PDB file of C-alpha atoms and ligand atoms in Angstrom:
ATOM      1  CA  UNK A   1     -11.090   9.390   4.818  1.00 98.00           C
ATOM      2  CA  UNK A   2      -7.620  11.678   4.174  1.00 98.00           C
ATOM      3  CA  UNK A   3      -7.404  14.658   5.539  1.00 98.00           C
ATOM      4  CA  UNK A   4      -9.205  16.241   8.239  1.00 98.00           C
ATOM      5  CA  UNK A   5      -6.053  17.881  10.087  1.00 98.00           C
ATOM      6  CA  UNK A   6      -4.818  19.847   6.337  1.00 98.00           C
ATOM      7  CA  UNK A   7      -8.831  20.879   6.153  1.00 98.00           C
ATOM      8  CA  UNK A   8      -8.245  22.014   9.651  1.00 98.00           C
ATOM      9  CA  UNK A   9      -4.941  23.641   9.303  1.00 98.00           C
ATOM     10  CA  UNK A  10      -6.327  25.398   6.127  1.00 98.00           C
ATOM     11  CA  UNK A  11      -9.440  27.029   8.029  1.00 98.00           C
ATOM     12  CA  UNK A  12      -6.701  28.306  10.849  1.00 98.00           C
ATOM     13  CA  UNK A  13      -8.507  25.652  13.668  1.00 98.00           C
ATOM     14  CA  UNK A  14      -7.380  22.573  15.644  1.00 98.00           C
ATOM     15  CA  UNK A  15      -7.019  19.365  14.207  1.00 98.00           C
ATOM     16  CA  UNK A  16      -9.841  17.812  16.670  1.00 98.00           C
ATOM     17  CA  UNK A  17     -12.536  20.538  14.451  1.00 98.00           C
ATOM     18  CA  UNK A  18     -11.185  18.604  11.463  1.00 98.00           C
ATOM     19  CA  UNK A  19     -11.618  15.563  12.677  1.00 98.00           C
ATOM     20  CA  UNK A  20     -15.220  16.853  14.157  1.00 98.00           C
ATOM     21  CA  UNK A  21     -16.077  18.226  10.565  1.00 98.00           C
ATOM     22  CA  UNK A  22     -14.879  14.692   9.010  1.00 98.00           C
ATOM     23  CA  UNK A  23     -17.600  13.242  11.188  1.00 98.00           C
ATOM     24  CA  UNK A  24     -19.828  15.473   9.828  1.00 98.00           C
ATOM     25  CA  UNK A  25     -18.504  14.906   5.795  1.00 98.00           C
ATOM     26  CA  UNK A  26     -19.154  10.850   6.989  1.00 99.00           C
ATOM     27  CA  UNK A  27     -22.933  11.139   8.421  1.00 98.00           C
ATOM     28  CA  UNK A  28     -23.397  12.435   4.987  1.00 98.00           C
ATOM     29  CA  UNK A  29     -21.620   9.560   2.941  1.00 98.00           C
ATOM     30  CA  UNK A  30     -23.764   6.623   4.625  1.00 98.00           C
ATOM     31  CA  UNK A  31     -26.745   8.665   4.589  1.00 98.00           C
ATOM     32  CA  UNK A  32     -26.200   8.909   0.772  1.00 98.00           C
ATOM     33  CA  UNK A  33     -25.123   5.657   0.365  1.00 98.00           C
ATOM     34  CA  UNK A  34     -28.265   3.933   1.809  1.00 97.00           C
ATOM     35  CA  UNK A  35     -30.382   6.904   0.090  1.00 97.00           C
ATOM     36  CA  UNK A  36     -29.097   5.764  -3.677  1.00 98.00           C
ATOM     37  CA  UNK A  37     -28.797   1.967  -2.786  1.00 97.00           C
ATOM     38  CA  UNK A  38     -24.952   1.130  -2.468  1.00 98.00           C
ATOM     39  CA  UNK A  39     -25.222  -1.688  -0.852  1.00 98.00           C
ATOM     40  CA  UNK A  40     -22.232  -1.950   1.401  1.00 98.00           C
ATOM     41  CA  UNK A  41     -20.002   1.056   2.272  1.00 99.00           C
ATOM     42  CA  UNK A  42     -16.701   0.231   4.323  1.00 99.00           C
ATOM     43  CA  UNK A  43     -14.160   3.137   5.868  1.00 98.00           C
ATOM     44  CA  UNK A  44     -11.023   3.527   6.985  1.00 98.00           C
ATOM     45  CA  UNK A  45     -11.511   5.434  10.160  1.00 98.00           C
ATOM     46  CA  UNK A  46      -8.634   4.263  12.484  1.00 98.00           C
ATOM     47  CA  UNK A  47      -4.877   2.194  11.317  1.00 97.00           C
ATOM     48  CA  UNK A  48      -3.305   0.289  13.130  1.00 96.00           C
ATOM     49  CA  UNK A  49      -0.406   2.997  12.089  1.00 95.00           C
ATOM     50  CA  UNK A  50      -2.635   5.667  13.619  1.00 97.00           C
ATOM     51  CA  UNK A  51      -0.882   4.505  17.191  1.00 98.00           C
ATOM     52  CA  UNK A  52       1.862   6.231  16.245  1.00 98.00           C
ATOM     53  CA  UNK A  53       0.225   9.520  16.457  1.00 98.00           C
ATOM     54  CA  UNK A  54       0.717  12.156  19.744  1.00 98.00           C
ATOM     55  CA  UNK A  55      -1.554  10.687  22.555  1.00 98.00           C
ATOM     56  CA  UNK A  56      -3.844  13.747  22.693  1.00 98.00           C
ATOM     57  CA  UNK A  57      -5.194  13.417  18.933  1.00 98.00           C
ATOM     58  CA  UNK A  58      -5.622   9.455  19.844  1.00 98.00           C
ATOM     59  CA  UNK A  59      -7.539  10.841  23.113  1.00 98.00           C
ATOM     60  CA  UNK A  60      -9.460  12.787  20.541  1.00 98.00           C
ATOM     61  CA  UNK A  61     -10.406  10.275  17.925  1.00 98.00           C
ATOM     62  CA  UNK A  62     -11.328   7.584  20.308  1.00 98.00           C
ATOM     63  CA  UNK A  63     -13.872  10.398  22.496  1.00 98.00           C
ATOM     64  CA  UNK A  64     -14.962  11.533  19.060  1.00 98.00           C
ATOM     65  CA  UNK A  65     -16.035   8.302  18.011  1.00 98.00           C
ATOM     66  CA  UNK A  66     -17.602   7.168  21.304  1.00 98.00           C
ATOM     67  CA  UNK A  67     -19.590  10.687  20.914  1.00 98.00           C
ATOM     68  CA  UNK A  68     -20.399   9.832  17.833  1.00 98.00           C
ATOM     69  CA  UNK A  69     -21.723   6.358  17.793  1.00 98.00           C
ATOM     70  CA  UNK A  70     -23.883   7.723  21.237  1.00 98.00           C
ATOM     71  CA  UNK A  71     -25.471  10.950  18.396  1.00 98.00           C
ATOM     72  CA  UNK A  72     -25.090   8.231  15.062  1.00 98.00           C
ATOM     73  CA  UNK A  73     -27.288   5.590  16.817  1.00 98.00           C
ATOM     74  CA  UNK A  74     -30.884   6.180  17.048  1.00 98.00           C
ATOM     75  CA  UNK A  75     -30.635   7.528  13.280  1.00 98.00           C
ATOM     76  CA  UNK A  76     -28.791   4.188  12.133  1.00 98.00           C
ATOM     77  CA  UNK A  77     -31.618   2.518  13.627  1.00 98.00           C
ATOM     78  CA  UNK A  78     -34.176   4.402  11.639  1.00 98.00           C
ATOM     79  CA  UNK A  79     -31.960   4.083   8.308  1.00 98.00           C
ATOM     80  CA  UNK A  80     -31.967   0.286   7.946  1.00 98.00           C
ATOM     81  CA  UNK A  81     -28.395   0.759   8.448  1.00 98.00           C
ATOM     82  CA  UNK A  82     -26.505  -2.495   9.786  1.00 98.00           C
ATOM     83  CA  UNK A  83     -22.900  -1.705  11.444  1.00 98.00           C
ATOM     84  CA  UNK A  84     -20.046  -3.858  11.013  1.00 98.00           C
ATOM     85  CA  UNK A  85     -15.909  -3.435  12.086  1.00 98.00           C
ATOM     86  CA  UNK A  86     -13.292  -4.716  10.879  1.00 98.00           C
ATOM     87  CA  UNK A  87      -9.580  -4.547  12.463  1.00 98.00           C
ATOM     88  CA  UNK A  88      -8.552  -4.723  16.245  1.00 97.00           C
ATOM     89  CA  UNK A  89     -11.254  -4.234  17.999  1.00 93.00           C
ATOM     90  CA  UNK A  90      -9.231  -5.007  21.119  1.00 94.00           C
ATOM     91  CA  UNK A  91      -6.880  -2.453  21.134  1.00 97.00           C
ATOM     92  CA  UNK A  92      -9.706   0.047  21.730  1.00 98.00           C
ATOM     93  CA  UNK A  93     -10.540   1.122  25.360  1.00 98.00           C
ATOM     94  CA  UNK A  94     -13.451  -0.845  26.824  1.00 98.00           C
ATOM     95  CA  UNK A  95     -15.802   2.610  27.102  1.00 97.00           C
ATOM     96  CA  UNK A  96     -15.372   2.595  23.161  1.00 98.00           C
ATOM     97  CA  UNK A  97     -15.121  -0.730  22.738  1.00 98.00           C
ATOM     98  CA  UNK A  98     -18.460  -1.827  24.275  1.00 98.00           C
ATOM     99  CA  UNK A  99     -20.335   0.854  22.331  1.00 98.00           C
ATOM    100  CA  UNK A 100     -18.929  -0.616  18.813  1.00 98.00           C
ATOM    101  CA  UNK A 101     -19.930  -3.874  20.014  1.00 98.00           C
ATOM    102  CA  UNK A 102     -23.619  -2.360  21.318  1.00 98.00           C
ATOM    103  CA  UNK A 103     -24.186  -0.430  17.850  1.00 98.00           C
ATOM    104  CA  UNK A 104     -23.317  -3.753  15.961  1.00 98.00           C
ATOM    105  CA  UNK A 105     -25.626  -6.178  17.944  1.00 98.00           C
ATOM    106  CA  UNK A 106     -28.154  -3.645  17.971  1.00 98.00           C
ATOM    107  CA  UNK A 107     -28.191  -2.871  14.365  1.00 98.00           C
ATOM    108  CA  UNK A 108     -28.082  -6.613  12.939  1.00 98.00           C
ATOM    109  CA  UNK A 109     -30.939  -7.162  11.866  1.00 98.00           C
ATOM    110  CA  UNK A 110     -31.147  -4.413   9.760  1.00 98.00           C
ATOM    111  CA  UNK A 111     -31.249  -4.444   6.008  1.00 98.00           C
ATOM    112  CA  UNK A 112     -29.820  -1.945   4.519  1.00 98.00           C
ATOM    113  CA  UNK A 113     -26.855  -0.385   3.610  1.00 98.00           C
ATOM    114  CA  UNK A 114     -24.070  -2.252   5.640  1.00 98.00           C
ATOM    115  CA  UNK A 115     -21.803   0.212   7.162  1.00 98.00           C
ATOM    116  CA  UNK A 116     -18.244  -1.288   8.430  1.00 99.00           C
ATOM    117  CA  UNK A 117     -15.928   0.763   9.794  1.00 98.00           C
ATOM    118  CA  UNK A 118     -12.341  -0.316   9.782  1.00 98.00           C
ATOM    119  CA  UNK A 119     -10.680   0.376  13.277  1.00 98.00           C
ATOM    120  CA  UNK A 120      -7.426  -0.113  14.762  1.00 98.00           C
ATOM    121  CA  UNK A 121      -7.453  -1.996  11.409  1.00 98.00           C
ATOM    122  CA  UNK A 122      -4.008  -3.233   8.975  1.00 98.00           C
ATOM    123  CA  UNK A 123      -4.432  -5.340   5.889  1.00 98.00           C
ATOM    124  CA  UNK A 124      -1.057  -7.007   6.148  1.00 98.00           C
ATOM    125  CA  UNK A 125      -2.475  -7.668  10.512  1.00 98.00           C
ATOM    126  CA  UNK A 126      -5.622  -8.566   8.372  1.00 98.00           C
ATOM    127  CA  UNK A 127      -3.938 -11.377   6.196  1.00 98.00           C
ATOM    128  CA  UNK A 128      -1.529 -12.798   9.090  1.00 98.00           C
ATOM    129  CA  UNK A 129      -4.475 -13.369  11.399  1.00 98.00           C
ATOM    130  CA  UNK A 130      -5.768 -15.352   8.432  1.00 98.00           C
ATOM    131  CA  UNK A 131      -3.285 -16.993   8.631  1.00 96.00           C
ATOM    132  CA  UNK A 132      -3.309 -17.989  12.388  1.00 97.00           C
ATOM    133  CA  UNK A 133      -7.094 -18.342  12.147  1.00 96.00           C
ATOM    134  CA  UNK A 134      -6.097 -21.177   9.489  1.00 96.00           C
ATOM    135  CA  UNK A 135      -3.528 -22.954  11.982  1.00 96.00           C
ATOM    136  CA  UNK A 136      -5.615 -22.845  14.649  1.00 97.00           C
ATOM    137  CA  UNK A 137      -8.405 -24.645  12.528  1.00 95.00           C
ATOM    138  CA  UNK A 138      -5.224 -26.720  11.521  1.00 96.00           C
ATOM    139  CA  UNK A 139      -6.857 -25.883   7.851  1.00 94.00           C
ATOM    140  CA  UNK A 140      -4.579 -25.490   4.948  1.00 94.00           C
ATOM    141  CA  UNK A 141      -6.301 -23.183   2.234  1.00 94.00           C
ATOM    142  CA  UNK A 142      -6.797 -24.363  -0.727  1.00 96.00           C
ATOM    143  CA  UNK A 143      -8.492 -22.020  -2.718  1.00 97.00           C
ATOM    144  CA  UNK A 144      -8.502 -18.087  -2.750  1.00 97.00           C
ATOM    145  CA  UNK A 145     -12.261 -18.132  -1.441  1.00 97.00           C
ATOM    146  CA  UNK A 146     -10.804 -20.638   1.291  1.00 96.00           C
ATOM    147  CA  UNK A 147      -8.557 -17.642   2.215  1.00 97.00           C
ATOM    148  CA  UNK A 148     -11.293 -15.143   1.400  1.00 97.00           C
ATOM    149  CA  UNK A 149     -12.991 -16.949   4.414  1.00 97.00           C
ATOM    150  CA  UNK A 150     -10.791 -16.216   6.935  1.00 97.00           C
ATOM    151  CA  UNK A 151     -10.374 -12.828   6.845  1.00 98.00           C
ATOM    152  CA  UNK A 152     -11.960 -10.901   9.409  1.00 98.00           C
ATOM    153  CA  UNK A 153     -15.613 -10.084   7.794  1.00 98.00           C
ATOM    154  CA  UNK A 154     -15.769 -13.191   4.823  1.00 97.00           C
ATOM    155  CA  UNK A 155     -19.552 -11.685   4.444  1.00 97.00           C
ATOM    156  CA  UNK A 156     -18.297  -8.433   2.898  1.00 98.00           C
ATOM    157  CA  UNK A 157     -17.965  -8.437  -0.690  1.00 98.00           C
ATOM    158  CA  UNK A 158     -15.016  -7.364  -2.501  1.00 98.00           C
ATOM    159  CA  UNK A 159     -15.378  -3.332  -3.199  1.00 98.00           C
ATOM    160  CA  UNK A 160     -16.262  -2.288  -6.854  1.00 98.00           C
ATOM    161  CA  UNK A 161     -15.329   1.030  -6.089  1.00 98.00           C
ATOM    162  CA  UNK A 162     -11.984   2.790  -3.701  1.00 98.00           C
ATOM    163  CA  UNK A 163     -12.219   6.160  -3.041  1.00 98.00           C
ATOM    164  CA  UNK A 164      -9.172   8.041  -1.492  1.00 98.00           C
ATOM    165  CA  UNK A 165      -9.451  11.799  -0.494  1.00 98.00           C
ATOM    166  CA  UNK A 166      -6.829  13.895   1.125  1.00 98.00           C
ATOM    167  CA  UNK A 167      -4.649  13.750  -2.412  1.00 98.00           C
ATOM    168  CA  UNK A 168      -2.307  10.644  -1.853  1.00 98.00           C
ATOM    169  CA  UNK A 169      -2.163   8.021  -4.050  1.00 98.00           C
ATOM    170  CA  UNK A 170      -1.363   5.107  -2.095  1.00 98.00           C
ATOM    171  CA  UNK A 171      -3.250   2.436  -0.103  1.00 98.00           C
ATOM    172  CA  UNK A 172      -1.698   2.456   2.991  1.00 97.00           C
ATOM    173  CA  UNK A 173      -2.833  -0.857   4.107  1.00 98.00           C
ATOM    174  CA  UNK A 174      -6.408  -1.050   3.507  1.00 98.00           C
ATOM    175  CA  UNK A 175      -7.980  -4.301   2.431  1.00 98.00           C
ATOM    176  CA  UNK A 176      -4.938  -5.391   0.756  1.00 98.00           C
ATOM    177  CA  UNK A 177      -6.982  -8.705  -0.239  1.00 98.00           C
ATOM    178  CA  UNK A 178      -9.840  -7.288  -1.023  1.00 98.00           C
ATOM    179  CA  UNK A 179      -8.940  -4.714  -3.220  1.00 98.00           C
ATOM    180  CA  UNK A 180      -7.175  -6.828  -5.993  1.00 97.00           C
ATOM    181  CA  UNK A 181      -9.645  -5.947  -8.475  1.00 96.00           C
ATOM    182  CA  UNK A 182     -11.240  -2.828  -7.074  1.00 97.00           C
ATOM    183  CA  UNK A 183     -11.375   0.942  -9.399  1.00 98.00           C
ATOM    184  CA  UNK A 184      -8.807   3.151  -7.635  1.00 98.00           C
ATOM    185  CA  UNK A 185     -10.793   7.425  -7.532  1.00 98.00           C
ATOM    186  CA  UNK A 186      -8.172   9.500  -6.251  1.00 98.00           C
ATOM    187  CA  UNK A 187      -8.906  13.247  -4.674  1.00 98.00           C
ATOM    188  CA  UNK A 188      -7.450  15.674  -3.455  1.00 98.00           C
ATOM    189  CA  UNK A 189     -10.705  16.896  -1.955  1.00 98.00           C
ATOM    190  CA  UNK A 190     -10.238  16.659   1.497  1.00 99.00           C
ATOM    191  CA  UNK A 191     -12.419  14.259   3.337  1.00 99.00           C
ATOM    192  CA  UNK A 192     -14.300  16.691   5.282  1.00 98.00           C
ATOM    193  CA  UNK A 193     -15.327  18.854   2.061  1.00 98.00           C
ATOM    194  CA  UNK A 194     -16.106  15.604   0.830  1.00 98.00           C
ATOM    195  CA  UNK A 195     -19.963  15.794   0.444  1.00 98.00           C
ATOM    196  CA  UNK A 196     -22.780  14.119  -1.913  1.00 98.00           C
ATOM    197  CA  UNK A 197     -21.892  15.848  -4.899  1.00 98.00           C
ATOM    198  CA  UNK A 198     -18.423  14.615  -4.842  1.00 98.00           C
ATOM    199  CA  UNK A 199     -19.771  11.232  -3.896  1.00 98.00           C
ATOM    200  CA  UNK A 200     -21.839  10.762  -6.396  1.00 98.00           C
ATOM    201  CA  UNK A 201     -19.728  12.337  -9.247  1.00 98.00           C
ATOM    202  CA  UNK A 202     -16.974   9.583  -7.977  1.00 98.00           C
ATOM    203  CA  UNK A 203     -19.795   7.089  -8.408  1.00 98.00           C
ATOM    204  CA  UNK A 204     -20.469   8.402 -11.961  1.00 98.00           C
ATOM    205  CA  UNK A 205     -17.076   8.012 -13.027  1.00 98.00           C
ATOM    206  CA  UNK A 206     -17.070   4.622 -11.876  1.00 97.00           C
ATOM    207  CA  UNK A 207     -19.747   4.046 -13.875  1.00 96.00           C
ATOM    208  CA  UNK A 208     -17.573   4.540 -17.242  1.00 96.00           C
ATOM    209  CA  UNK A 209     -14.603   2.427 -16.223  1.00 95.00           C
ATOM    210  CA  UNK A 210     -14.695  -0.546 -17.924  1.00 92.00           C
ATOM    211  CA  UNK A 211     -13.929  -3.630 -16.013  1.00 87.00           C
ATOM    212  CA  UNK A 212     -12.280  -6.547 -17.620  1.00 89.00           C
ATOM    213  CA  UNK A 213     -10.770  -8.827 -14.590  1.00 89.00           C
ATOM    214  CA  UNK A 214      -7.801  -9.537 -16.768  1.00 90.00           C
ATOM    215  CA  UNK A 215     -10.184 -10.640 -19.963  1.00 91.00           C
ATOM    216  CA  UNK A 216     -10.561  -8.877 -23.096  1.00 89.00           C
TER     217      UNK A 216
HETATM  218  C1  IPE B 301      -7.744  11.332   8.357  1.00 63.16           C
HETATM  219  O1  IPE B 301      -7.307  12.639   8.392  1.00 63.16           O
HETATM  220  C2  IPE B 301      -8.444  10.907   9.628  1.00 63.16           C
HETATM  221  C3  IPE B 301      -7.837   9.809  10.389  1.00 63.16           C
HETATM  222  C4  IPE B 301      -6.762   9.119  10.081  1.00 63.16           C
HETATM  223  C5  IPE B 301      -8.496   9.454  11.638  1.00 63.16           C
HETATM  224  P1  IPE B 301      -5.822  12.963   8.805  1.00 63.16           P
HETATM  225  O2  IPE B 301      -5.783  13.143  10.272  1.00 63.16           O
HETATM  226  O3  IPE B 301      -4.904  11.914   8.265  1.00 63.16           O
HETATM  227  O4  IPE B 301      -5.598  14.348   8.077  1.00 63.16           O
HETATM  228  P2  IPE B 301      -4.264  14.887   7.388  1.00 63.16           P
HETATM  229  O5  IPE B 301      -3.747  13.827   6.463  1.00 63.16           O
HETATM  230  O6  IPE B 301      -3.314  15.213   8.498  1.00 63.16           O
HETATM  231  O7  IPE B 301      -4.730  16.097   6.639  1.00 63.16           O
HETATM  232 MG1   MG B 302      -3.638  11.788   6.632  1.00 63.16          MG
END
């Protein structure tokens, strides 16, 4: 979800009303998502390089998604909509912390569209606590689904489908694992102007890629 602060900039307001607006541009994504059956939908919200930025946008972000989760909740509920995270959960503060953890417990047993959100996340972080995971289990992988099985959700499938707004063309660390075989949709929408119709026309040009996982 690339970016809010350049939509902001480019409507003359704070970065904070991007980042509100990119809240917005995301209530609409999942609610698509579960509407036309994708079955799991994962974001980058927060990286672990996002600690780099000034302390007041941080201050921001992490009251903007504590707000957030307190308006998202009741309608998650009523969606089906199950709530996962991925990435450092620890690093947050406990106010925002404890209401991650209260949306996921309280939306488990839902079964629909399963909606993780990747915060304070890094894939390389992601692959090196693999690894520790695996020396702490004193388990030496074997296999790539061994390895697969360590990382910090193994019950999230590998994505089908990447979509980067903001118009870079770069990873920047997401699920460096997981996205070995994934189609790359590059946009220079930015993420808050990001709504259905640019969802689902990403979705349609996925649809015409042809996947071949190395065959012929
Ligand atoms: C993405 O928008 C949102 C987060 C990383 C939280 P940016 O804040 O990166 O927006 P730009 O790239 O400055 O436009
Ligand atoms: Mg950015």
């Amino acid at each position: 979800m690339d970016g809010n602060g350049r939509w902001a900039h480019r409507h003359s307001l704070p970065r904070a009303l991007g980042h509100q607006q990119g809240v917005k541009a995301l209530h609409e994504a999942v609610r698509t998502c579960g509407d036309i059956g994708v079955k799991y939908l994962t974001v980058y919200a927060f990286s672990t390089e996002n600690w780099h930025r000034p302390r007041k946008e941080i201050t921001g972000l992490l009251n903007l998604m504590a707000s957030s989760i307190d308006a998202e909740h009741l309608g998650l509920m009523k969606n089906n909509v199950r709530v996962h995270t991925i990435g450092h959960a620890s690093d947050l503060p406990d106010k925002v912390r404890t209401k991650f953890q209260k949306l996921v417990s309280d939306t488990a047993q839902n079964t629909g569209l399963t909606f993780t959100l990747a915060i304070s996340y890094g894939g390389r972080a992601e692959i090196l606590d693999a690894f520790r995971k695996a020396m702490n289990q004193k388990k030496i992988p074997e296999s790539e689904q061994d390895i697969a099985a360590m990382l910090y959700d193994p019950s999230l499938p590998d994505p089908d489908l990447l979509i980067r707004t903001g118009g870079e063309k770069r990873i920047s660390n997401f699920l460096l694992w997981q996205l070995a075989y994934t189609e790359l949709y590059f946009t220079d929408t930015l993420w808050p102007d990001f709504d259905k119709k640019e969802l689902l026309a990403a979705i349609e040009e996925f649809g015409h890629r042809q996947r071949r996982f190395g065959r012929i």
